[in-house]
Amino acid sequence: MTDMDLQLPLYAKTLLLAYDTEQRKLIRKPHLSIAVRAAILAELVETGHLTDTPTGPTVTHGSRPPDAFLAGILDDLTGSPQRSWRACVRRHRSAALKWARDDLFARGILDHHGSAATAVHEAAIRHLHGHLATVLRASPQQRVDREDSALLGLAGAARLLHRHVSLRETRLHRERIRALTDHGGTVVVEARKAIRRRRAAMVSSAIAGSHGG
């Protein structure tokens, strides 16, 4: 199972980046749900179920994903054909996070431990973390595929890198993260924007609250 992490879909990898192998549990990150929702949409683009257009996602007529949750996402988008990527990455994000977590339970990657989720194969998760750090540190001339680009872009936006790469190093590679985010596709770019807007709103709310106190 040492290569298991490389065989998982993008949304599973994104969620597993929030797993702390020292605390042995998933860490709740404030923007993880947006990152996972965006990863699901990016996965549907890569599998040909969605088409990435400048105005937003368009459902591709033809085959449907075997999973009922993913099929439901397509049905939701079909019912709202004018929905923008900006709206899509925020829509039903809590449900997307729960589904991705349940999917990892079903795959046997995570197991229930009371109210927490613990990893069955921590070595594979460490491999995933190490792989992403290697992608970040690689030469700018080295080719990075779209999935790794999307994963790094989402990890950077949702601050899932800091357990595996220092904050200082993340800042040093800021331009690389931005370039790979762009290469990851429109949905990854929109997820980054959505997270930034949400983070700014949280900061403004906190400042307003402190002044009000």
mmCIF file of C-alpha atoms in Angstrom:
data_model
loop_
_atom_site.group_PDB
_atom_site.id
_atom_site.type_symbol
_atom_site.label_atom_id
_atom_site.label_comp_id
_atom_site.label_asym_id
_atom_site.label_seq_id
_atom_site.Cartn_x
_atom_site.Cartn_y
_atom_site.Cartn_z
ATOM 1 C CA MET A 1 0.000 0.000 0.000
ATOM 2 C CA THR A 2 2.995 2.316 -0.210
ATOM 3 C CA ASP A 3 1.747 3.866 -3.460
ATOM 4 C CA MET A 4 -1.855 4.137 -2.282
ATOM 5 C CA ASP A 5 -1.653 7.903 -1.876
ATOM 6 C CA LEU A 6 -0.743 8.291 -5.540
ATOM 7 C CA GLN A 7 -3.806 6.321 -6.628
ATOM 8 C CA LEU A 8 -6.373 8.364 -4.713
ATOM 9 C CA PRO A 9 -8.555 11.004 -6.376
ATOM 10 C CA LEU A 10 -7.687 14.670 -5.946
ATOM 11 C CA TYR A 11 -10.336 15.381 -3.307
ATOM 12 C CA ALA A 12 -9.045 12.510 -1.137
ATOM 13 C CA LYS A 13 -5.467 13.763 -1.354
ATOM 14 C CA THR A 14 -6.600 17.287 -0.494
ATOM 15 C CA LEU A 15 -8.398 16.097 2.621
ATOM 16 C CA LEU A 16 -5.477 13.913 3.717
ATOM 17 C CA LEU A 17 -3.176 16.945 3.672
ATOM 18 C CA ALA A 18 -5.105 18.056 6.770
ATOM 19 C CA TYR A 19 -4.127 14.842 8.566
ATOM 20 C CA ASP A 20 -1.566 15.369 11.326
ATOM 21 C CA THR A 21 0.561 12.230 11.659
ATOM 22 C CA GLU A 22 1.865 13.403 15.056
ATOM 23 C CA GLN A 23 -1.546 14.015 16.604
ATOM 24 C CA ARG A 24 -2.944 11.131 14.537
ATOM 25 C CA LYS A 25 -6.113 12.877 13.474
ATOM 26 C CA LEU A 26 -7.604 15.165 10.865
ATOM 27 C CA ILE A 27 -7.088 18.797 11.825
ATOM 28 C CA ARG A 28 -10.081 21.017 11.200
ATOM 29 C CA LYS A 29 -8.920 23.883 9.027
ATOM 30 C CA PRO A 30 -11.217 26.892 8.510
ATOM 31 C CA HIS A 31 -11.020 26.754 4.707
ATOM 32 C CA LEU A 32 -10.656 23.019 4.171
ATOM 33 C CA SER A 33 -14.253 22.608 2.994
ATOM 34 C CA ILE A 34 -13.725 25.053 0.113
ATOM 35 C CA ALA A 35 -10.512 23.289 -0.905
ATOM 36 C CA VAL A 36 -12.189 19.863 -0.878
ATOM 37 C CA ARG A 37 -15.236 21.131 -2.769
ATOM 38 C CA ALA A 38 -12.935 22.667 -5.406
ATOM 39 C CA ALA A 39 -10.945 19.418 -5.606
ATOM 40 C CA ILE A 40 -14.145 17.484 -6.311
ATOM 41 C CA LEU A 41 -15.060 19.903 -9.102
ATOM 42 C CA ALA A 42 -11.517 19.725 -10.517
ATOM 43 C CA GLU A 43 -11.764 15.934 -10.465
ATOM 44 C CA LEU A 44 -15.023 16.113 -12.446
ATOM 45 C CA VAL A 45 -13.300 18.350 -14.994
ATOM 46 C CA GLU A 46 -10.396 15.899 -15.334
ATOM 47 C CA THR A 47 -12.751 12.925 -15.766
ATOM 48 C CA GLY A 48 -14.645 14.776 -18.499
ATOM 49 C CA HIS A 49 -17.929 15.185 -16.605
ATOM 50 C CA LEU A 50 -17.515 18.973 -16.456
ATOM 51 C CA THR A 51 -16.108 21.384 -19.014
ATOM 52 C CA ASP A 52 -14.114 24.363 -17.771
ATOM 53 C CA THR A 53 -15.464 27.442 -19.558
ATOM 54 C CA PRO A 54 -14.663 31.123 -18.863
ATOM 55 C CA THR A 55 -18.145 31.750 -17.439
ATOM 56 C CA GLY A 56 -18.299 28.660 -15.253
ATOM 57 C CA PRO A 57 -18.618 24.874 -15.324
ATOM 58 C CA THR A 58 -20.708 23.209 -17.995
ATOM 59 C CA VAL A 59 -21.987 19.673 -17.530
ATOM 60 C CA THR A 60 -20.747 17.354 -20.259
ATOM 61 C CA HIS A 61 -23.513 15.163 -21.629
ATOM 62 C CA GLY A 62 -22.689 11.487 -21.691
ATOM 63 C CA SER A 63 -21.474 9.183 -18.935
ATOM 64 C CA ARG A 64 -22.208 9.865 -15.284
ATOM 65 C CA PRO A 65 -19.916 9.137 -12.348
ATOM 66 C CA PRO A 66 -20.830 5.923 -10.504
ATOM 67 C CA ASP A 67 -20.966 7.637 -7.114
ATOM 68 C CA ALA A 68 -24.369 9.064 -6.211
ATOM 69 C CA PHE A 69 -22.882 12.123 -4.492
ATOM 70 C CA LEU A 70 -20.833 13.111 -7.539
ATOM 71 C CA ALA A 71 -23.818 12.455 -9.795
ATOM 72 C CA GLY A 72 -25.848 14.736 -7.504
ATOM 73 C CA ILE A 73 -23.309 17.530 -7.951
ATOM 74 C CA LEU A 74 -23.730 17.246 -11.710
ATOM 75 C CA ASP A 75 -27.514 17.300 -11.359
ATOM 76 C CA ASP A 76 -27.259 20.430 -9.225
ATOM 77 C CA LEU A 77 -25.098 22.135 -11.831
ATOM 78 C CA THR A 78 -27.396 21.010 -14.636
ATOM 79 C CA GLY A 79 -30.279 22.690 -12.836
ATOM 80 C CA SER A 80 -28.309 25.937 -12.603
ATOM 81 C CA PRO A 81 -26.411 26.156 -15.902
ATOM 82 C CA GLN A 82 -25.394 29.804 -15.377
ATOM 83 C CA ARG A 83 -23.694 29.193 -12.042
ATOM 84 C CA SER A 84 -20.182 30.695 -11.908
ATOM 85 C CA TRP A 85 -17.057 28.963 -10.620
ATOM 86 C CA ARG A 86 -17.049 31.500 -7.787
ATOM 87 C CA ALA A 87 -20.440 30.310 -6.615
ATOM 88 C CA CYS A 88 -19.691 26.644 -7.255
ATOM 89 C CA VAL A 89 -16.647 26.396 -5.019
ATOM 90 C CA ARG A 90 -18.659 27.669 -2.037
ATOM 91 C CA ARG A 91 -21.894 25.801 -2.694
ATOM 92 C CA HIS A 92 -22.609 22.763 -0.463
ATOM 93 C CA ARG A 93 -18.992 22.784 0.725
ATOM 94 C CA SER A 94 -19.814 21.330 4.164
ATOM 95 C CA ALA A 95 -21.608 18.401 2.534
ATOM 96 C CA ALA A 96 -18.651 17.912 0.180
ATOM 97 C CA LEU A 97 -16.236 17.756 3.114
ATOM 98 C CA LYS A 98 -18.382 15.208 4.953
ATOM 99 C CA TRP A 99 -18.748 13.074 1.820
ATOM 100 C CA ALA A 100 -14.990 13.099 1.154
ATOM 101 C CA ARG A 101 -14.358 12.049 4.757
ATOM 102 C CA ASP A 102 -16.921 9.241 4.480
ATOM 103 C CA ASP A 103 -15.352 8.185 1.183
ATOM 104 C CA LEU A 104 -11.990 7.740 2.911
ATOM 105 C CA PHE A 105 -13.692 5.634 5.583
ATOM 106 C CA ALA A 106 -15.214 3.470 2.858
ATOM 107 C CA ARG A 107 -11.840 3.093 1.121
ATOM 108 C CA GLY A 108 -10.245 1.970 4.372
ATOM 109 C CA ILE A 109 -7.823 4.891 4.430
ATOM 110 C CA LEU A 110 -9.333 6.364 7.594
ATOM 111 C CA ASP A 111 -10.968 4.635 10.525
ATOM 112 C CA HIS A 112 -13.297 5.855 13.261
ATOM 113 C CA HIS A 113 -11.725 6.474 16.650
ATOM 114 C CA GLY A 114 -14.471 7.904 18.782
ATOM 115 C CA SER A 115 -15.361 11.253 17.256
ATOM 116 C CA ALA A 116 -11.981 11.498 15.501
ATOM 117 C CA ALA A 117 -10.782 10.021 12.222
ATOM 118 C CA THR A 118 -7.468 8.183 12.408
ATOM 119 C CA ALA A 119 -5.385 6.916 9.493
ATOM 120 C CA VAL A 120 -5.017 3.208 8.785
ATOM 121 C CA HIS A 121 -1.988 3.763 6.523
ATOM 122 C CA GLU A 122 0.015 6.683 7.923
ATOM 123 C CA ALA A 123 3.078 5.797 5.822
ATOM 124 C CA ALA A 124 1.077 6.498 2.666
ATOM 125 C CA ILE A 125 -0.026 9.857 4.069
ATOM 126 C CA ARG A 126 3.541 10.798 4.933
ATOM 127 C CA HIS A 127 4.477 9.806 1.375
ATOM 128 C CA LEU A 128 1.826 12.173 0.053
ATOM 129 C CA HIS A 129 3.058 15.017 2.259
ATOM 130 C CA GLY A 130 6.642 14.398 1.169
ATOM 131 C CA HIS A 131 5.669 14.227 -2.493
ATOM 132 C CA LEU A 132 3.966 17.604 -2.327
ATOM 133 C CA ALA A 133 6.976 19.168 -0.597
ATOM 134 C CA THR A 134 9.172 17.785 -3.388
ATOM 135 C CA VAL A 135 6.908 19.330 -6.026
ATOM 136 C CA LEU A 136 7.097 22.678 -4.234
ATOM 137 C CA ARG A 137 10.902 22.620 -4.051
ATOM 138 C CA ALA A 138 11.514 21.375 -7.596
ATOM 139 C CA SER A 139 13.134 23.490 -10.273
ATOM 140 C CA PRO A 140 10.703 25.867 -12.037
ATOM 141 C CA GLN A 141 11.746 24.202 -15.298
ATOM 142 C CA GLN A 142 10.529 20.805 -14.104
ATOM 143 C CA ARG A 143 7.177 19.858 -15.577
ATOM 144 C CA VAL A 144 4.345 19.397 -13.066
ATOM 145 C CA ASP A 145 1.153 17.642 -14.103
ATOM 146 C CA ARG A 146 -2.231 19.278 -13.671
ATOM 147 C CA GLU A 147 -3.285 17.185 -10.677
ATOM 148 C CA ASP A 148 -0.171 17.999 -8.646
ATOM 149 C CA SER A 149 -0.542 21.633 -9.660
ATOM 150 C CA ALA A 150 -4.126 21.663 -8.433
ATOM 151 C CA LEU A 151 -3.195 19.879 -5.208
ATOM 152 C CA LEU A 152 -0.406 22.315 -4.418
ATOM 153 C CA GLY A 153 -2.576 25.298 -5.309
ATOM 154 C CA LEU A 154 -5.393 24.147 -3.028
ATOM 155 C CA ALA A 155 -2.963 23.249 -0.244
ATOM 156 C CA GLY A 156 -1.345 26.664 -0.460
ATOM 157 C CA ALA A 157 -4.675 28.507 -0.436
ATOM 158 C CA ALA A 158 -6.121 26.549 2.497
ATOM 159 C CA ARG A 159 -2.811 26.606 4.420
ATOM 160 C CA LEU A 160 -2.403 22.853 4.445
ATOM 161 C CA LEU A 161 1.330 23.073 3.708
ATOM 162 C CA HIS A 162 2.500 24.508 6.999
ATOM 163 C CA ARG A 163 2.654 21.198 8.837
ATOM 164 C CA HIS A 164 5.038 19.833 6.213
ATOM 165 C CA VAL A 165 6.784 22.916 4.832
ATOM 166 C CA SER A 166 7.815 25.845 7.014
ATOM 167 C CA LEU A 167 5.928 29.125 6.717
ATOM 168 C CA ARG A 168 9.173 30.826 5.707
ATOM 169 C CA GLU A 169 9.749 28.347 2.890
ATOM 170 C CA THR A 170 6.142 28.673 1.753
ATOM 171 C CA ARG A 171 6.653 32.420 1.438
ATOM 172 C CA LEU A 172 9.869 31.901 -0.504
ATOM 173 C CA HIS A 173 7.978 29.732 -3.006
ATOM 174 C CA ARG A 174 4.973 32.058 -3.225
ATOM 175 C CA GLU A 175 5.373 32.700 -6.949
ATOM 176 C CA ARG A 176 5.730 28.996 -7.693
ATOM 177 C CA ILE A 177 2.549 28.253 -5.773
ATOM 178 C CA ARG A 178 0.761 30.970 -7.717
ATOM 179 C CA ALA A 179 2.002 29.613 -11.064
ATOM 180 C CA LEU A 180 0.967 26.054 -10.211
ATOM 181 C CA THR A 181 -2.409 27.302 -8.974
ATOM 182 C CA ASP A 182 -3.000 28.864 -12.390
ATOM 183 C CA HIS A 183 -1.905 25.634 -14.079
ATOM 184 C CA GLY A 184 -4.318 23.671 -11.887
ATOM 185 C CA GLY A 185 -7.323 25.189 -13.664
ATOM 186 C CA THR A 186 -9.990 27.840 -13.208
ATOM 187 C CA VAL A 187 -11.664 26.081 -10.296
ATOM 188 C CA VAL A 188 -8.400 26.088 -8.304
ATOM 189 C CA VAL A 189 -7.878 29.788 -9.016
ATOM 190 C CA GLU A 190 -11.444 30.546 -7.908
ATOM 191 C CA ALA A 191 -10.978 28.481 -4.753
ATOM 192 C CA ARG A 192 -7.926 30.588 -3.895
ATOM 193 C CA LYS A 193 -9.951 33.770 -4.405
ATOM 194 C CA ALA A 194 -12.875 32.432 -2.354
ATOM 195 C CA ILE A 195 -10.587 31.501 0.534
ATOM 196 C CA ARG A 196 -8.906 34.911 0.454
ATOM 197 C CA ARG A 197 -12.265 36.673 0.528
ATOM 198 C CA ARG A 198 -13.458 34.486 3.395
ATOM 199 C CA ARG A 199 -10.215 34.995 5.343
ATOM 200 C CA ALA A 200 -10.459 38.772 4.888
ATOM 201 C CA ALA A 201 -14.066 38.726 6.088
ATOM 202 C CA MET A 202 -13.072 36.725 9.179
ATOM 203 C CA VAL A 203 -10.294 39.204 9.989
ATOM 204 C CA SER A 204 -12.647 42.176 9.528
ATOM 205 C CA SER A 205 -15.226 40.535 11.762
ATOM 206 C CA ALA A 206 -12.636 39.869 14.452
ATOM 207 C CA ILE A 207 -11.397 43.476 14.329
ATOM 208 C CA ALA A 208 -14.954 44.804 14.514
ATOM 209 C CA GLY A 209 -15.644 42.532 17.473
ATOM 210 C CA SER A 210 -12.566 43.698 19.363
ATOM 211 C CA HIS A 211 -13.503 47.333 18.810
ATOM 212 C CA GLY A 212 -17.021 46.654 19.917
ATOM 213 C CA GLY A 213 -15.726 45.077 23.154
#
